[in-house]
Coordinates of N, CA, C and O in Angstrom, one line a residue:
Q265 N 98.3 121.3 98.1 CA 97.4 120.5 97.4 C 98.1 119.4 96.6 O 99.3 119.6 96.3
V266 N 97.4 118.3 96.4 CA 98.0 117.2 95.7 C 97.1 117.0 94.4 O 95.9 117.0 94.5
R267 N 97.7 116.8 93.3 CA 97.1 116.6 92.1 C 97.5 115.3 91.4 O 98.6 115.0 91.4
L268 N 96.5 114.6 90.9 CA 96.7 113.3 90.2 C 96.2 113.5 88.8 O 95.0 113.9 88.6
V269 N 97.0 113.2 87.8 CA 96.6 113.3 86.4 C 96.8 112.0 85.7 O 97.9 111.5 85.6
E270 N 95.7 111.5 85.2 CA 95.7 110.3 84.4 C 95.8 110.6 82.9 O 95.3 111.6 82.4
S271 N 96.4 109.6 82.2 CA 96.5 109.7 80.7 C 96.7 108.3 80.2 O 97.0 107.4 80.9
G272 N 96.4 108.2 78.9 CA 96.7 106.9 78.3 C 95.5 106.0 78.0 O 95.6 104.9 77.5
G273 N 94.3 106.5 78.4 CA 93.1 105.8 78.0 C 92.8 105.9 76.5 O 93.6 106.6 75.8
G274 N 91.7 105.4 76.0 CA 91.4 105.5 74.6 C 90.4 104.4 74.2 O 89.8 103.7 75.0
L275 N 90.3 104.3 72.9 CA 89.4 103.3 72.2 C 90.3 102.2 71.7 O 91.3 102.4 70.9
V276 N 89.9 100.9 72.0 CA 90.6 99.8 71.5 C 89.6 98.6 71.2 O 88.6 98.6 71.8
Q277 N 90.0 97.8 70.3 CA 89.2 96.6 70.0 C 89.4 95.5 71.0 O 90.4 95.5 71.7
A278 N 88.3 94.7 71.1 CA 88.4 93.6 72.1 C 89.7 92.8 71.8 O 90.0 92.5 70.7
G279 N 90.4 92.4 72.9 CA 91.6 91.7 72.8 C 92.8 92.6 72.7 O 94.0 92.1 72.8
G280 N 92.6 93.9 72.6 CA 93.7 94.8 72.5 C 94.3 95.2 73.9 O 93.9 94.7 74.9
S281 N 95.2 96.1 73.9 CA 95.9 96.5 75.1 C 96.0 98.1 75.2 O 96.0 98.8 74.2
L282 N 96.0 98.5 76.5 CA 96.2 99.9 76.8 C 97.1 100.0 78.0 O 97.2 99.0 78.8
R283 N 97.8 101.1 78.2 CA 98.7 101.3 79.4 C 98.5 102.7 79.9 O 99.4 103.5 79.7
P284 N 97.4 103.0 80.6 CA 97.3 104.3 81.2 C 98.3 104.5 82.3 O 98.7 103.6 83.0
S285 N 98.6 105.8 82.6 CA 99.5 106.2 83.7 C 98.9 107.3 84.5 O 97.9 107.9 84.1
C286 N 99.4 107.4 85.7 CA 98.9 108.5 86.6 C 100.1 109.1 87.4 O 100.8 108.3 88.0
A287 N 100.3 110.4 87.3 CA 101.3 111.1 88.0 C 100.8 112.0 89.1 O 99.9 112.7 88.8
A288 N 101.4 111.9 90.2 CA 101.0 112.7 91.4 C 102.0 113.9 91.5 O 103.2 113.7 91.4
S289 N 101.5 115.0 91.9 CA 102.4 116.2 92.1 C 101.8 117.0 93.2 O 100.6 116.9 93.6
G290 N 102.6 117.9 93.7 CA 102.1 118.8 94.8 C 103.0 118.6 96.0 O 104.1 118.2 96.0
T291 N 102.4 118.9 97.2 CA 103.1 118.8 98.5 C 102.9 117.4 98.9 O 101.9 117.0 99.4
I292 N 104.0 116.6 98.8 CA 104.0 115.2 99.1 C 105.2 114.8 99.9 O 106.3 115.0 99.5
F293 N 105.0 114.2 101.1 CA 106.1 113.6 101.8 C 106.3 112.2 101.5 O 107.4 111.7 101.3
N294 N 105.2 111.5 101.4 CA 105.2 110.0 101.0 C 103.9 109.6 100.4 O 102.8 110.1 100.9
I295 N 103.9 108.7 99.5 CA 102.7 108.1 99.0 C 102.7 106.6 99.4 O 103.6 105.8 99.0
N296 N 101.8 106.3 100.3 CA 101.8 104.9 100.9 C 101.3 103.9 99.9 O 101.7 102.7 99.9
A297 N 100.4 104.3 99.0 CA 99.8 103.4 98.0 C 99.2 104.2 96.9 O 98.8 105.3 97.1
M298 N 99.2 103.6 95.7 CA 98.5 104.1 94.6 C 97.7 103.0 94.0 O 98.0 101.8 94.0
G299 N 96.6 103.4 93.4 CA 95.7 102.4 92.8 C 94.8 102.9 91.7 O 94.8 104.1 91.4
W300 N 94.2 102.0 91.0 CA 93.2 102.3 90.0 C 91.8 101.7 90.3 O 91.7 100.6 90.8
Y301 N 90.8 102.5 90.1 CA 89.4 102.2 90.2 C 88.7 102.5 88.9 O 89.3 103.3 88.1
R302 N 87.6 101.9 88.7 CA 86.9 102.2 87.4 C 85.4 102.3 87.7 O 84.9 101.8 88.7
Q303 N 84.7 103.1 86.9 CA 83.3 103.3 87.0 C 82.6 103.4 85.7 O 83.0 104.3 84.9
A304 N 81.6 102.6 85.4 CA 80.8 102.6 84.2 C 79.5 103.4 84.5 O 79.1 103.6 85.7
P305 N 78.9 104.0 83.5 CA 77.7 104.8 83.7 C 76.6 104.1 84.5 O 76.3 102.9 84.1
G306 N 76.1 104.7 85.5 CA 75.0 104.1 86.3 C 75.5 103.0 87.3 O 74.6 102.4 87.9
E307 N 76.8 102.8 87.4 CA 77.3 101.8 88.3 C 78.2 102.4 89.3 O 78.7 103.5 89.2
Q308 N 78.5 101.6 90.4 CA 79.4 102.1 91.5 C 80.8 101.9 91.1 O 81.2 101.1 90.2
R309 N 81.6 102.8 91.6 CA 83.1 102.7 91.4 C 83.6 101.4 92.1 O 83.2 101.1 93.2
E310 N 84.5 100.8 91.4 CA 85.0 99.5 91.9 C 86.5 99.5 91.8 O 87.1 100.1 90.9
L311 N 87.2 98.7 92.7 CA 88.6 98.6 92.7 C 89.1 97.8 91.5 O 88.5 96.8 91.1
V312 N 90.1 98.2 90.9 CA 90.8 97.5 89.8 C 92.1 96.8 90.4 O 92.3 95.6 90.3
A313 N 93.0 97.7 90.9 CA 94.3 97.2 91.4 C 94.9 98.3 92.3 O 94.7 99.5 92.1
I314 N 95.7 97.8 93.3 CA 96.4 98.7 94.2 C 97.8 98.2 94.3 O 98.1 97.0 94.4
I315 N 98.8 99.1 94.5 CA 100.2 98.8 94.8 C 100.6 99.7 95.9 O 100.5 100.9 95.8
T316 N 101.3 99.1 96.9 CA 101.8 99.9 98.0 C 103.2 100.4 97.7 O 103.8 99.9 96.7
S317 N 103.8 101.3 98.5 CA 105.1 101.7 98.3 C 106.1 100.6 98.4 O 107.2 100.7 97.8
G318 N 105.8 99.6 99.2 CA 106.6 98.4 99.3 C 106.4 97.3 98.3 O 107.1 96.3 98.3
G319 N 105.5 97.5 97.3 CA 105.3 96.6 96.2 C 104.3 95.6 96.4 O 104.1 94.7 95.6
R320 N 103.5 95.6 97.5 CA 102.4 94.7 97.7 C 101.3 95.0 96.8 O 100.9 96.2 96.5
L321 N 100.6 93.9 96.2 CA 99.6 94.1 95.2 C 98.3 93.6 95.6 O 98.2 92.6 96.4
N322 N 97.2 94.2 95.1 CA 95.9 93.7 95.3 C 95.1 94.0 94.0 O 95.0 95.1 93.5
Y323 N 94.6 92.9 93.4 CA 93.9 92.9 92.2 C 92.4 92.4 92.4 O 92.2 91.5 93.1
A324 N 91.5 93.1 91.6 CA 90.2 92.6 91.5 C 90.2 91.2 90.7 O 91.0 91.1 89.8
D325 N 89.3 90.3 91.1 CA 89.3 89.0 90.5 C 89.1 89.1 89.0 O 89.6 88.3 88.2
F326 N 88.3 90.1 88.6 CA 87.9 90.1 87.1 C 89.0 90.6 86.2 O 88.8 90.6 85.0
V327 N 90.1 91.1 86.8 CA 91.2 91.6 86.0 C 92.5 90.7 86.2 O 93.5 90.9 85.5
K328 N 92.5 89.9 87.2 CA 93.6 89.1 87.5 C 94.1 88.2 86.3 O 93.2 87.5 85.7
G329 N 95.3 88.3 86.0 CA 95.8 87.6 84.8 C 95.8 88.4 83.5 O 96.4 87.9 82.6
R330 N 95.1 89.5 83.5 CA 95.1 90.3 82.3 C 95.7 91.7 82.6 O 96.3 92.2 81.6
F331 N 95.6 92.3 83.8 CA 96.1 93.6 84.1 C 97.3 93.5 85.0 O 97.3 92.6 85.9
T332 N 98.2 94.4 84.9 CA 99.4 94.5 85.7 C 99.6 95.9 86.2 O 99.7 96.8 85.4
I333 N 99.6 96.1 87.5 CA 99.9 97.5 88.1 C 101.3 97.5 88.4 O 101.9 96.6 88.9
S334 N 101.9 98.7 88.2 CA 103.3 98.9 88.5 C 103.5 100.4 89.0 O 102.6 101.2 88.7
R335 N 104.6 100.7 89.6 CA 104.8 102.0 90.2 C 106.2 102.4 90.1 O 107.1 101.6 90.3
D336 N 106.5 103.7 89.8 CA 107.8 104.3 89.8 C 107.7 105.3 91.0 O 107.2 106.4 90.9
N337 N 108.2 104.9 92.2 CA 108.2 105.7 93.4 C 108.9 107.0 93.2 O 108.5 108.0 93.8
A338 N 110.0 107.0 92.5 CA 110.8 108.2 92.3 C 110.0 109.3 91.6 O 110.3 110.5 91.8
K339 N 109.2 108.8 90.7 CA 108.4 109.8 89.8 C 107.0 109.9 90.4 O 106.2 110.7 89.7
N340 N 106.6 109.3 91.4 CA 105.2 109.3 92.0 C 104.2 109.0 90.9 O 103.2 109.7 90.7
T341 N 104.5 107.9 90.1 CA 103.7 107.6 89.0 C 103.3 106.1 89.1 O 104.1 105.3 89.4
V342 N 102.1 105.8 88.7 CA 101.6 104.4 88.7 C 101.1 104.1 87.3 O 100.6 105.0 86.6
Y343 N 101.2 102.9 86.9 CA 100.8 102.5 85.5 C 99.9 101.3 85.6 O 99.9 100.5 86.6
L344 N 99.1 101.1 84.6 CA 98.2 99.9 84.6 C 98.3 99.4 83.2 O 97.7 99.9 82.2
Q345 N 99.0 98.3 83.0 CA 99.1 97.5 81.8 C 97.9 96.6 81.6 O 97.7 95.7 82.4
M346 N 97.0 96.9 80.6 CA 95.8 96.2 80.4 C 95.9 95.4 79.1 O 96.0 96.0 78.1
N347 N 95.9 94.1 79.2 CA 95.9 93.2 78.1 C 94.6 92.4 78.0 O 93.9 92.2 79.0
G348 N 94.4 91.9 76.8 CA 93.1 91.1 76.7 C 91.9 91.8 77.0 O 91.0 91.3 77.7
L349 N 91.8 93.1 76.6 CA 90.6 93.9 77.0 C 89.3 93.4 76.5 O 89.3 92.9 75.3
K350 N 88.3 93.5 77.3 CA 87.0 93.0 76.9 C 86.0 94.2 76.9 O 86.2 95.2 77.6
P351 N 84.9 94.1 76.2 CA 83.9 95.2 76.2 C 83.4 95.6 77.6 O 83.2 96.8 77.8
E352 N 83.3 94.6 78.5 CA 82.9 94.9 79.8 C 83.9 95.7 80.6 O 83.6 96.1 81.8
D353 N 85.1 95.9 80.1 CA 86.1 96.7 80.8 C 85.9 98.2 80.5 O 86.6 99.1 81.1
T354 N 85.0 98.5 79.6 CA 84.7 99.9 79.3 C 84.2 100.7 80.5 O 83.2 100.3 81.2
A355 N 84.9 101.8 80.8 CA 84.6 102.6 82.0 C 85.5 103.8 82.0 O 86.5 103.9 81.2
V356 N 85.3 104.7 83.0 CA 86.2 105.7 83.3 C 87.1 105.1 84.4 O 86.7 104.6 85.4
Y357 N 88.4 105.2 84.2 CA 89.4 104.7 85.1 C 90.0 105.8 85.9 O 90.5 106.8 85.3
Y358 N 89.9 105.7 87.2 CA 90.4 106.8 88.1 C 91.6 106.3 88.9 O 91.6 105.2 89.4
C359 N 92.5 107.2 89.0 CA 93.7 107.0 89.8 C 93.5 107.5 91.3 O 92.8 108.5 91.5
N360 N 93.9 106.7 92.2 CA 93.9 107.0 93.7 C 95.2 107.0 94.3 O 96.0 106.1 94.0
A361 N 95.5 107.9 95.2 CA 96.8 107.9 96.0 C 96.5 108.1 97.4 O 95.7 109.1 97.8
R362 N 97.1 107.4 98.3 CA 97.1 107.6 99.7 C 98.4 108.3 100.1 O 99.5 107.8 100.0
V363 N 98.2 109.6 100.5 CA 99.4 110.5 100.5 C 99.5 111.1 102.0 O 98.6 111.4 102.6
V364 N 100.8 111.1 102.4 CA 101.2 111.8 103.6 C 101.9 113.0 103.1 O 102.9 113.0 102.5
R365 N 101.4 114.2 103.5 CA 101.8 115.4 102.9 C 103.0 116.0 103.7 O 103.8 116.8 103.1
S366 N 103.2 115.7 105.0 CA 104.3 116.1 105.8 C 104.6 115.1 106.8 O 103.8 114.3 107.2
A367 N 105.8 115.2 107.3 CA 106.3 114.2 108.3 C 105.4 114.3 109.6 O 105.1 115.3 110.1
G368 N 104.9 113.1 110.0 CA 104.1 113.0 111.2 C 102.6 113.3 111.0 O 101.8 113.1 111.9
S369 N 102.2 113.7 109.8 CA 100.8 114.0 109.5 C 100.0 112.7 109.1 O 100.6 111.7 108.7
R370 N 98.7 112.8 109.2 CA 97.9 111.6 108.8 C 97.7 111.6 107.3 O 97.7 112.6 106.6
H371 N 97.6 110.4 106.8 CA 97.4 110.2 105.4 C 96.0 110.6 104.9 O 95.1 110.6 105.7
S372 N 95.9 111.0 103.6 CA 94.7 111.4 103.0 C 94.6 110.8 101.6 O 95.7 110.6 101.0
D373 N 93.4 110.5 101.1 CA 93.2 110.0 99.8 C 92.9 111.0 98.8 O 92.1 112.0 99.1
Y374 N 93.5 110.9 97.6 CA 93.3 111.9 96.5 C 92.9 111.1 95.3 O 93.3 109.9 95.1
W375 N 92.2 111.8 94.4 CA 91.7 111.2 93.2 C 92.0 112.0 92.0 O 92.0 113.2 92.0
G376 N 92.3 111.3 90.9 CA 92.4 112.0 89.6 C 91.1 112.2 88.9 O 90.0 111.9 89.4
Q377 N 91.1 112.9 87.8 CA 89.9 113.2 87.0 C 89.4 112.1 86.2 O 88.2 112.2 85.8
G378 N 90.1 111.1 86.0 CA 89.7 109.9 85.3 C 90.1 109.9 83.8 O 90.3 111.0 83.2
T379 N 90.3 108.8 83.2 CA 90.6 108.6 81.8 C 89.6 107.6 81.2 O 89.4 106.5 81.8
Q380 N 89.0 107.9 80.1 CA 88.1 107.0 79.5 C 88.7 105.8 78.8 O 89.7 106.0 78.0
V381 N 88.3 104.6 79.0 CA 88.7 103.4 78.3 C 87.4 102.8 77.7 O 86.5 102.5 78.4
T382 N 87.5 102.7 76.4 CA 86.4 102.1 75.6 C 86.9 100.9 74.8 O 87.8 101.1 74.0
V383 N 86.2 99.8 75.0 CA 86.6 98.5 74.3 C 85.5 98.1 73.4 O 84.3 97.9 73.9
S384 N 85.7 98.1 72.1 CA 84.7 97.7 71.1 C 84.7 96.2 70.8 O 85.7 95.6 70.9
S385 N 83.6 95.7 70.5 CA 83.4 94.3 70.2 C 83.6 94.0 68.7 O 83.6 94.9 67.9

């Protein structure tokens, strides 16, 4: 089994910063990519940012210039530096990892439990 655990969310005023992290553990041969998604109540889950094992990046337009995703491959951990937070950023932020569990096997996607981010006006 593969487990993803997010931490570092919280309550912050508009314009503030947070830096949640996500650590993967379990039977892992390789993590091809890790990313962050978010979901507000009554809304669909949406992409925030993705980083591959090679360092390629993909950001949603609404966070570009404010958020920075980074990864420590040795620790199987991904971070999301969030600056200039806005009330509309309020959501549960979920970590995702595309994992190869053994050599030659097909990749599978895993999700964390989510961490709440609340931005007050």
